Coordinates of C-alpha atoms in Angstrom, one line a residue:
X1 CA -26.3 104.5 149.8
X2 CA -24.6 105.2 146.0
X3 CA -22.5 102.2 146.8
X4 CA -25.3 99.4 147.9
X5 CA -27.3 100.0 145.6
X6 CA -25.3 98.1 142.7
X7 CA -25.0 95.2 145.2
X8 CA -28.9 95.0 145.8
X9 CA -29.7 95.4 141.9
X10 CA -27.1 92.6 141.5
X11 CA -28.3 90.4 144.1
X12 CA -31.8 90.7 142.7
X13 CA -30.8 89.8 139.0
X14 CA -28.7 86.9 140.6
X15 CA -32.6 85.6 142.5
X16 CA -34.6 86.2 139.5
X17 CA -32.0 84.1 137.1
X18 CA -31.9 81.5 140.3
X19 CA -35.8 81.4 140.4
X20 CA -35.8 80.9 136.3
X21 CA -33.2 78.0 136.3
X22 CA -35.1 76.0 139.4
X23 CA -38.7 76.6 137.1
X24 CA -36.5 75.3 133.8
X25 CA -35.2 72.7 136.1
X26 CA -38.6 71.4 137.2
X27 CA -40.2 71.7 134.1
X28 CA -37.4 69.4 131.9
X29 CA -37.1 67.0 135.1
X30 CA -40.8 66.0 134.6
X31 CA -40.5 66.3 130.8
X32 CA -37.3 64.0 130.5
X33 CA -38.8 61.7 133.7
X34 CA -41.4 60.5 131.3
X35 CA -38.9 60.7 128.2
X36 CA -37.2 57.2 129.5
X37 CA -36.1 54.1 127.5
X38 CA -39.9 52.4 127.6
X39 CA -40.8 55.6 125.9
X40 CA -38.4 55.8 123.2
X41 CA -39.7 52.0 122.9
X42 CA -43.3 52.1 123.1
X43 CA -43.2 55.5 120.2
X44 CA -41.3 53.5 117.6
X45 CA -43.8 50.6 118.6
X46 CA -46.8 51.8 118.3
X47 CA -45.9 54.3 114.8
X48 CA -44.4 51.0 113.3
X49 CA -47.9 49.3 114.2
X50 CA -50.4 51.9 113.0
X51 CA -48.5 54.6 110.9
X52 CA -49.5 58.2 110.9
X53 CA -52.8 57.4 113.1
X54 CA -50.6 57.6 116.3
X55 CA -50.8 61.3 115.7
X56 CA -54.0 61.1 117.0
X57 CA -53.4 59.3 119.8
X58 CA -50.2 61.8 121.3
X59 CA -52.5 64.4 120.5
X60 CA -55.3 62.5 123.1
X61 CA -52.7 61.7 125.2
X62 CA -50.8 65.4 125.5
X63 CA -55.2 66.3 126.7
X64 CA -55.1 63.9 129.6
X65 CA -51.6 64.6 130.7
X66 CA -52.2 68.6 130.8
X67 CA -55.6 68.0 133.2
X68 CA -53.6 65.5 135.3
X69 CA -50.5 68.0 135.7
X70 CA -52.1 71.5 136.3
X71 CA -54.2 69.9 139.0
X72 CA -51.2 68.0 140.3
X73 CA -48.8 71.1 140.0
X74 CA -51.2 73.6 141.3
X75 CA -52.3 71.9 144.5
X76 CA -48.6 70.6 145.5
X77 CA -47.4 74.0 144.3
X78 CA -49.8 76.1 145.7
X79 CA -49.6 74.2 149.6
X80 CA -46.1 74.0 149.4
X81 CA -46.2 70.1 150.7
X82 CA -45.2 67.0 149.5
X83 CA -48.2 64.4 147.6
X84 CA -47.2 62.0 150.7
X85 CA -47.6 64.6 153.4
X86 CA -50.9 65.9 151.7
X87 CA -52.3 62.8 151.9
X88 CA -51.5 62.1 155.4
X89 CA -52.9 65.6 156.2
X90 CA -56.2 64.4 154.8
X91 CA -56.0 60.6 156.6
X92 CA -53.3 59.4 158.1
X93 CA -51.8 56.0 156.5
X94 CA -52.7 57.4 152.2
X95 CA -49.6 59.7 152.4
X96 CA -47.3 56.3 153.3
X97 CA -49.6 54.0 151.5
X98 CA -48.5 56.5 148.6
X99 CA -44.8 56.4 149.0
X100 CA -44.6 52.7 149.3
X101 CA -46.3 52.1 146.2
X102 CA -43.8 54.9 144.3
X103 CA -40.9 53.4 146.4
X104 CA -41.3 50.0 144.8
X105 CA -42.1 51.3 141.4
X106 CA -39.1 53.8 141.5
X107 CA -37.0 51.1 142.6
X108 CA -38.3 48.8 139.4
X109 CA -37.9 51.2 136.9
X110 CA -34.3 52.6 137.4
X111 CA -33.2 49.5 137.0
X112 CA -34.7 49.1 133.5
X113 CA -33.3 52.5 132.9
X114 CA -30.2 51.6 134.4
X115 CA -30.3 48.9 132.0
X116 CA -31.4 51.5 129.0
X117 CA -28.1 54.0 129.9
X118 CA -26.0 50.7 129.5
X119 CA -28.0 49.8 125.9
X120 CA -27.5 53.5 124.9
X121 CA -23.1 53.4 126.1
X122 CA -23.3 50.0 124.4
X123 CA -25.1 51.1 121.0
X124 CA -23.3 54.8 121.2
X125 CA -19.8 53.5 122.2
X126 CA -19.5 49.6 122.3
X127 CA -18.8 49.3 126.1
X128 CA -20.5 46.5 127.5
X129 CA -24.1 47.2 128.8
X130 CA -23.1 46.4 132.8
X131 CA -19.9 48.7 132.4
X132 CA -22.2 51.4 130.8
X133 CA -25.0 50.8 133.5
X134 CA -22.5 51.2 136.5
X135 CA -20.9 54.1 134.4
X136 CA -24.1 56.3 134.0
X137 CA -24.9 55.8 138.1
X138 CA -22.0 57.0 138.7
X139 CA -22.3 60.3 136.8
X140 CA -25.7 60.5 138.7
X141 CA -24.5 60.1 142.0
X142 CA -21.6 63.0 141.3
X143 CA -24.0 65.1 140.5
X144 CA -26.3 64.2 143.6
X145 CA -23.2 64.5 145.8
X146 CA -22.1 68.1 144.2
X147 CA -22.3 70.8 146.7
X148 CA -25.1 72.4 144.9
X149 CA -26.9 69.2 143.9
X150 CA -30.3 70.8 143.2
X151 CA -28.7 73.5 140.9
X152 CA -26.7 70.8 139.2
X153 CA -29.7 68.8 138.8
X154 CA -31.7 71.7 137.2
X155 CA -29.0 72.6 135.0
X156 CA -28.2 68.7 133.2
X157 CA -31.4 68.0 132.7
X158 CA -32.6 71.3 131.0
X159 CA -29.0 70.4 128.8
X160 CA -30.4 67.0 128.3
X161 CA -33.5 68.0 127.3
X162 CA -32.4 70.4 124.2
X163 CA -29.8 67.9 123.6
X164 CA -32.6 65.3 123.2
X165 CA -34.7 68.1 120.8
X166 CA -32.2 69.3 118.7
X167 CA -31.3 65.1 117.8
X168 CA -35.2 64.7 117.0
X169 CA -35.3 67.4 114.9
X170 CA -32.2 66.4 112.9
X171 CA -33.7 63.0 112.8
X172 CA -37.1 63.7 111.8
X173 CA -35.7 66.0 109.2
X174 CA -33.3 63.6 107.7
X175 CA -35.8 60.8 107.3
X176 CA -37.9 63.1 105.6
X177 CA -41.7 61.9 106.9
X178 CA -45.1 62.6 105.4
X179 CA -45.8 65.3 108.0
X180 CA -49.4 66.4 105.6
X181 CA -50.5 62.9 106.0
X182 CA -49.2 63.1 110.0
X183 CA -50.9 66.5 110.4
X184 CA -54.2 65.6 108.9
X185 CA -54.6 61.7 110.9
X186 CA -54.0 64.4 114.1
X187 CA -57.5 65.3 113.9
X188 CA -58.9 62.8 111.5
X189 CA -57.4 59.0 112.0
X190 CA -58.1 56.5 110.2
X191 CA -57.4 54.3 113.5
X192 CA -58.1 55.1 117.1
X193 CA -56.3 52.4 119.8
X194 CA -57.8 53.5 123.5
X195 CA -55.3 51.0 124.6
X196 CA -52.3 53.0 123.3
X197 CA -54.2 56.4 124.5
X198 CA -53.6 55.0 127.9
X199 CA -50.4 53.2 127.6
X200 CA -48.8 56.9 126.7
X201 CA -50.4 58.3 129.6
X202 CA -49.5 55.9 131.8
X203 CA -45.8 56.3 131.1
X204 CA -46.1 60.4 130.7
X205 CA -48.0 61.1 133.8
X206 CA -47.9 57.6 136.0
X207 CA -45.9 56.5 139.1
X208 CA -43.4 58.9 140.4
X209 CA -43.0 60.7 136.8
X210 CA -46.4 62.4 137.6
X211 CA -44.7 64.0 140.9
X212 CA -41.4 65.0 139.5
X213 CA -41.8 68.3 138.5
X214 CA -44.1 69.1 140.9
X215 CA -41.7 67.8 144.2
X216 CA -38.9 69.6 142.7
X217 CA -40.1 72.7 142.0
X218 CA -41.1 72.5 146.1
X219 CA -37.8 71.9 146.8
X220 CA -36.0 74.9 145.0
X221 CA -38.8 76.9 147.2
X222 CA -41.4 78.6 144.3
X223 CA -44.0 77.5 145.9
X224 CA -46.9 79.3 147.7
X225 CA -50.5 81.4 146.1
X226 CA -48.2 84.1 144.9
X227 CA -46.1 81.7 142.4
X228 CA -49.4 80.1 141.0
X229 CA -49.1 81.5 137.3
X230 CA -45.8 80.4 137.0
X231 CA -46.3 77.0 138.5
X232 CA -49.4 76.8 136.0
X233 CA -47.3 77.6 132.7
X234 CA -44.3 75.3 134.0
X235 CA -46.7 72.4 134.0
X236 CA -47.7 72.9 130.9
X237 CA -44.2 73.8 129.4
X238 CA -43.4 70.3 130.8
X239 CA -45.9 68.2 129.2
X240 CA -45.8 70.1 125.8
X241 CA -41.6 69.4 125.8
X242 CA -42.2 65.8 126.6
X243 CA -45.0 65.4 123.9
X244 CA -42.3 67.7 121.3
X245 CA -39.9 65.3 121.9
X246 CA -42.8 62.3 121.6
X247 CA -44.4 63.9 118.1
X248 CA -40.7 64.3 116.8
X249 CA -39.8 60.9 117.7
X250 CA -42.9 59.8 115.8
X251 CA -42.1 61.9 112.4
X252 CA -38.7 60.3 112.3
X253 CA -39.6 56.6 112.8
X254 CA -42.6 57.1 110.3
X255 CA -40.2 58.9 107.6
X256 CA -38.3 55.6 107.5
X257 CA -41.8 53.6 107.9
X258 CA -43.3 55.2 104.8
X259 CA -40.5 54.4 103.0
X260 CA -41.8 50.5 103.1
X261 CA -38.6 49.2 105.0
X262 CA -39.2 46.4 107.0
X263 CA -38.5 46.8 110.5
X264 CA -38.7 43.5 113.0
X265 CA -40.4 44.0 116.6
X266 CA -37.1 43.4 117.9
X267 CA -35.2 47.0 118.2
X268 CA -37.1 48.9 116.0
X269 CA -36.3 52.7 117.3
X270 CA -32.6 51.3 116.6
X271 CA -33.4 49.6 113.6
X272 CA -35.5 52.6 111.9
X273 CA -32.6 55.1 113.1
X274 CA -29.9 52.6 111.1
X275 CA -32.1 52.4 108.4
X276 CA -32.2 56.4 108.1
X277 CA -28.5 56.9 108.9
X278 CA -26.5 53.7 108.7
X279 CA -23.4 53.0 110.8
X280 CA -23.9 56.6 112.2
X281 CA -27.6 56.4 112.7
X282 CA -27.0 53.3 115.7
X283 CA -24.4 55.5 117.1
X284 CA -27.3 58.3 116.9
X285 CA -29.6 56.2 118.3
X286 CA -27.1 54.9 121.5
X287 CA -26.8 58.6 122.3
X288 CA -30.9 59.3 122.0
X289 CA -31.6 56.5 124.5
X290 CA -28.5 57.3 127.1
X291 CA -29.4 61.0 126.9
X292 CA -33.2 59.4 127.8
X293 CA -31.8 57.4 130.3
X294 CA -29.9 58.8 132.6
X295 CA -32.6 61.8 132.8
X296 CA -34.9 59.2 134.1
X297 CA -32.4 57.8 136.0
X298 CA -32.1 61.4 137.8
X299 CA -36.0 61.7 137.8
X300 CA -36.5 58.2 139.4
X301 CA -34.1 58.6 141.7
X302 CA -35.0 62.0 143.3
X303 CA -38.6 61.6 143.4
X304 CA -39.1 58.1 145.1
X305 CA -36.5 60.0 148.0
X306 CA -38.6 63.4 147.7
X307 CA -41.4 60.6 149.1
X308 CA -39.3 59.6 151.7
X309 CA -38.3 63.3 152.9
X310 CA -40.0 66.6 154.2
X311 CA -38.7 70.2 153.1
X312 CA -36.7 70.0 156.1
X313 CA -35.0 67.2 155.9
X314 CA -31.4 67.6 156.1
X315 CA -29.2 67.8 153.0
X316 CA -27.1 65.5 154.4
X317 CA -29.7 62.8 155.2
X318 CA -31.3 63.4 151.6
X319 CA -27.4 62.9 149.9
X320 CA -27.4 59.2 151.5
X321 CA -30.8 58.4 150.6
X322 CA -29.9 59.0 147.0
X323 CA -26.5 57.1 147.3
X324 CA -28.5 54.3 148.7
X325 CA -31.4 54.5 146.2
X326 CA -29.0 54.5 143.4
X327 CA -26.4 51.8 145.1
X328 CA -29.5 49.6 145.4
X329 CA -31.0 49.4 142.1
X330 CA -27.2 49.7 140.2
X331 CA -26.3 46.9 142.5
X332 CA -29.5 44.9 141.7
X333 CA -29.2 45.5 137.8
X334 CA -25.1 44.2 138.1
X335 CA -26.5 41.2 139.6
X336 CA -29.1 40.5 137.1
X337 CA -28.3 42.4 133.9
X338 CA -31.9 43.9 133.7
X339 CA -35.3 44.9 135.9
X340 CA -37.0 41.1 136.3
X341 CA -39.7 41.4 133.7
X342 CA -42.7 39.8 136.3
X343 CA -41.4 43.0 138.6
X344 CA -41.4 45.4 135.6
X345 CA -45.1 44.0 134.6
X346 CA -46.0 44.2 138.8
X347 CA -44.4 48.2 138.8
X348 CA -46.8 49.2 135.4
X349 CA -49.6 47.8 137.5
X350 CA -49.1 49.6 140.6
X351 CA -48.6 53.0 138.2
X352 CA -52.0 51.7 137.3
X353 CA -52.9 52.6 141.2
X354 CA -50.5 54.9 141.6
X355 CA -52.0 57.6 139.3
X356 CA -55.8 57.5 141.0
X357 CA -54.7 57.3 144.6
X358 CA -52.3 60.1 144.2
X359 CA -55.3 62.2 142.4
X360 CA -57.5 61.5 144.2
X361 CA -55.9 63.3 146.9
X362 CA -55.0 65.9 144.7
X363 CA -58.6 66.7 143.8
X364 CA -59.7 66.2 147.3
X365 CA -57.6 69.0 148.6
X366 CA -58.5 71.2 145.7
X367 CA -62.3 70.5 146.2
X368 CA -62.4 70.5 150.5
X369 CA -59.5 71.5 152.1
X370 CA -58.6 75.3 151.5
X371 CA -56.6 74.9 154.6
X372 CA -54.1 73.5 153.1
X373 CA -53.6 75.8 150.0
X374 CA -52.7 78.6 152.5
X375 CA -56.9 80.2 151.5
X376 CA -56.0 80.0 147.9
X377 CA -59.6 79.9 145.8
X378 CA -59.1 76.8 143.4
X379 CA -60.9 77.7 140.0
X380 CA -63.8 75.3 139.4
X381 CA -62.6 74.7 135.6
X382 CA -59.8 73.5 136.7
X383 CA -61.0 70.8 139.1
X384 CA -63.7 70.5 136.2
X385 CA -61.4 69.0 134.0
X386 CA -59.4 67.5 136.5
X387 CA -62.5 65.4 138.1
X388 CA -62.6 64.2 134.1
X389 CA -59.0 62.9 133.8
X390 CA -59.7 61.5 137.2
X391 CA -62.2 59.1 135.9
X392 CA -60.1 57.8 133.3
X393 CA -57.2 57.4 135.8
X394 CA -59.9 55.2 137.8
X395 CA -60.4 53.3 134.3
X396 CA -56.7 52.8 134.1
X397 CA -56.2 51.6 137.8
X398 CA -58.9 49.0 137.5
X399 CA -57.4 47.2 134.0
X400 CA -54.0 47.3 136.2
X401 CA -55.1 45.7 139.1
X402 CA -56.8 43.2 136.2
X403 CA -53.6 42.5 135.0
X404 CA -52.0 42.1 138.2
X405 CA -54.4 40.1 139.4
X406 CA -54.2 37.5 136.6
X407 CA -50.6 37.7 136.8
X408 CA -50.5 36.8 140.5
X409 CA -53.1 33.7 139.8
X410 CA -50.6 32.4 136.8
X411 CA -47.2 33.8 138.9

């Protein structure tokens, strides 16, 4: 007895640090999912446009995004099954209707961050952008092809994440910004955009970003009613990294706004970091958007094949999915140098739909099908605030099928 009792008290710590790493894992895969290239882009965008009063919109945006993920992560986390399989369980056909669309985005978007990993090699290191591209697919299919993939998995991107933190904060330090005048437009703007309110949560919480967390956190097994509170404060954890990362982003490109340099439309996260740093700032920069990039290109690539899989799918038959998924879309980006911009245009739209369908279903389960949350009692503030966030989803899908509509008439 004297002697098995170390090896039990071992075994236990060696679970409980197991079950912390999978929960970090899930949480940074979501957060550095929606941390891509586009959103490196679209931050430096919109502070170069309107200044200290895109406070206000993260702060909007970070809102949405926690009532879209505690309902998402709750109900997927809670019934232990996939968004596809849900949906099938409610009426056979959404599930697959589901996975197509996030198959075709998923597919879309890797290649532009694909193309991002070889910008960030090319601005970090000089290699050519196709070299870089094929470079960083590589590393992701090593790590998808290491013994203990999901573990691996976890491990780079919480490392990727605090590498990603640690270069905002020494950016947004070094450039210095007005963070009183930041602080105060959080709550009091002088300009509010709804456009770029729902731009940032379409690329936080839309296509397959929204189900990254979630899926993995299924497949390192902490799911189930009795892992609800952690499941819960990983969601949020997720979202509140991603929008750190966002808000520190913002402080350093409006440190080098404020200044009154002139920044073109071109590049201007690159052209802001150079501004602040020089020669070492581009080469900060290159490493800020690979870091970005190749987290998404993780995220992309083992959601859209979570949607193609079951918990007991083999983990041989998921290993060739994600070669194939990743041999596809590096093999598509060689060919043309970058994600076809009609495509990239088509894939935002379908996020547009992606996001209500897939919430719908959420919040269907949640409201009329206990069954499927093994009896778990969903709170009714929860789906309170969800049903909210799911009219503004239903907003967002109809201006994307507007858009995709007028660009299939002038296509």
């Amino acid at each position: 007895m004297a002697q098995t009792a170390p090896a039990s008290a071992e075994s236990i710590k060696k679970l409980a640090r197991t079950r912390r790493t999978a929960l970090l894992g899930a949480m940074f895969l979501m957060a550095t999912s929606a941390v891509g290239p586009g959103f490196i882009t679209q931050t430096a965008t919109f502070t170069h446009q309107i200044g200290a009063a895109f406070a206000f919109a993260i702060l909007i945006s970070v809102l949405i995004d926690i009532a879209v993920q505690l309902n998402v992560w709750r109900v997927i986390g809670v019934s232990g099954l996939y968004a596809q399989q849900l949906g099938n369980r409610i009426l056979p056909g959404v599930g697959w209707a589901l996975a197509v669309l996030i198959f075709f985005g998923g597919i879309v978007f890797n290649i532009g961050n694909i193309a991002g990993a070889g910008m960030g090699l090319n601005a970090l290191a000089g290699l050519d952008a196709r070299v870089g591209g094929a470079i960083s697919v590589a590393i992701a299919l090593l790590i998808f092809l290491s013994k203990k993939a999901g573990i691996a998995l976890d491990r780079v991107v919480v490392a990727c994440g605090a590498v990603l933190i640690l270069l905002m904060v020494y950016m947004a330090i070094t450039t210095a910004p007005p963070v009183g005048e930041a602080l105060r437009q959080t709550v009091l703007p002088e300009q509010v955009d709804f456009f770029i309110i729902t731009t940032l949560v379409g690329g936080t919480v839309g296509g397959y970003i929204t189900y990254a967390g979630a899926h993995r956190l299924i497949a390192s097994g902490n799911s189930g009613p009795e892992n609800v509170k952690a499941i819960s404060r990983t969601s949020v954890m997720g979202i509140m990294v991603a929008s750190i990362i966002r808000f520190l982003l913002f402080l350093a490109i409006l440190g080098v706004v404020a200044t009154g340099v002139s920044l073109t439309e071109d590049n201007v996260a690159a052209e802001a970091f150079g501004a602040a740093l020089g020669e070492i700032g581009l080469r900060v920069f290159g490493l800020v958007f690979w870091v970005a990039a190749i987290t998404s290109i993780l995220g992309a690539t083992f959601t859209t094949v979570s949607f193609l899989t079951t918990k007991n799918t083999t983990d041989r038959t998921r290993t060739i999915y994600f070669a194939a998924f990743l041999a596809l879309t590096c093999g598509v980006f060689l060919t043309l140098g970058q994600a076809p911009q009609t495509l990239l245009i088509m894939a935002g739209a379908f996020n547009g739909v992606v996001l209500p369908l897939g919430f719908t279903v959420v919040l269907y389960v949640a409201w009329r099908r206990r069954d499927l949350l093994q009896g778990y009692v969903y709170p009714k503030w929860l789906l309170i605030i969800g049903l909210l966030a799911w009219g503004l989803t239903l907003y967002m899908g109809a201006n994307s099928l507007t858009g995709l509509a007028e660009l299939w008439m002038t296509g």
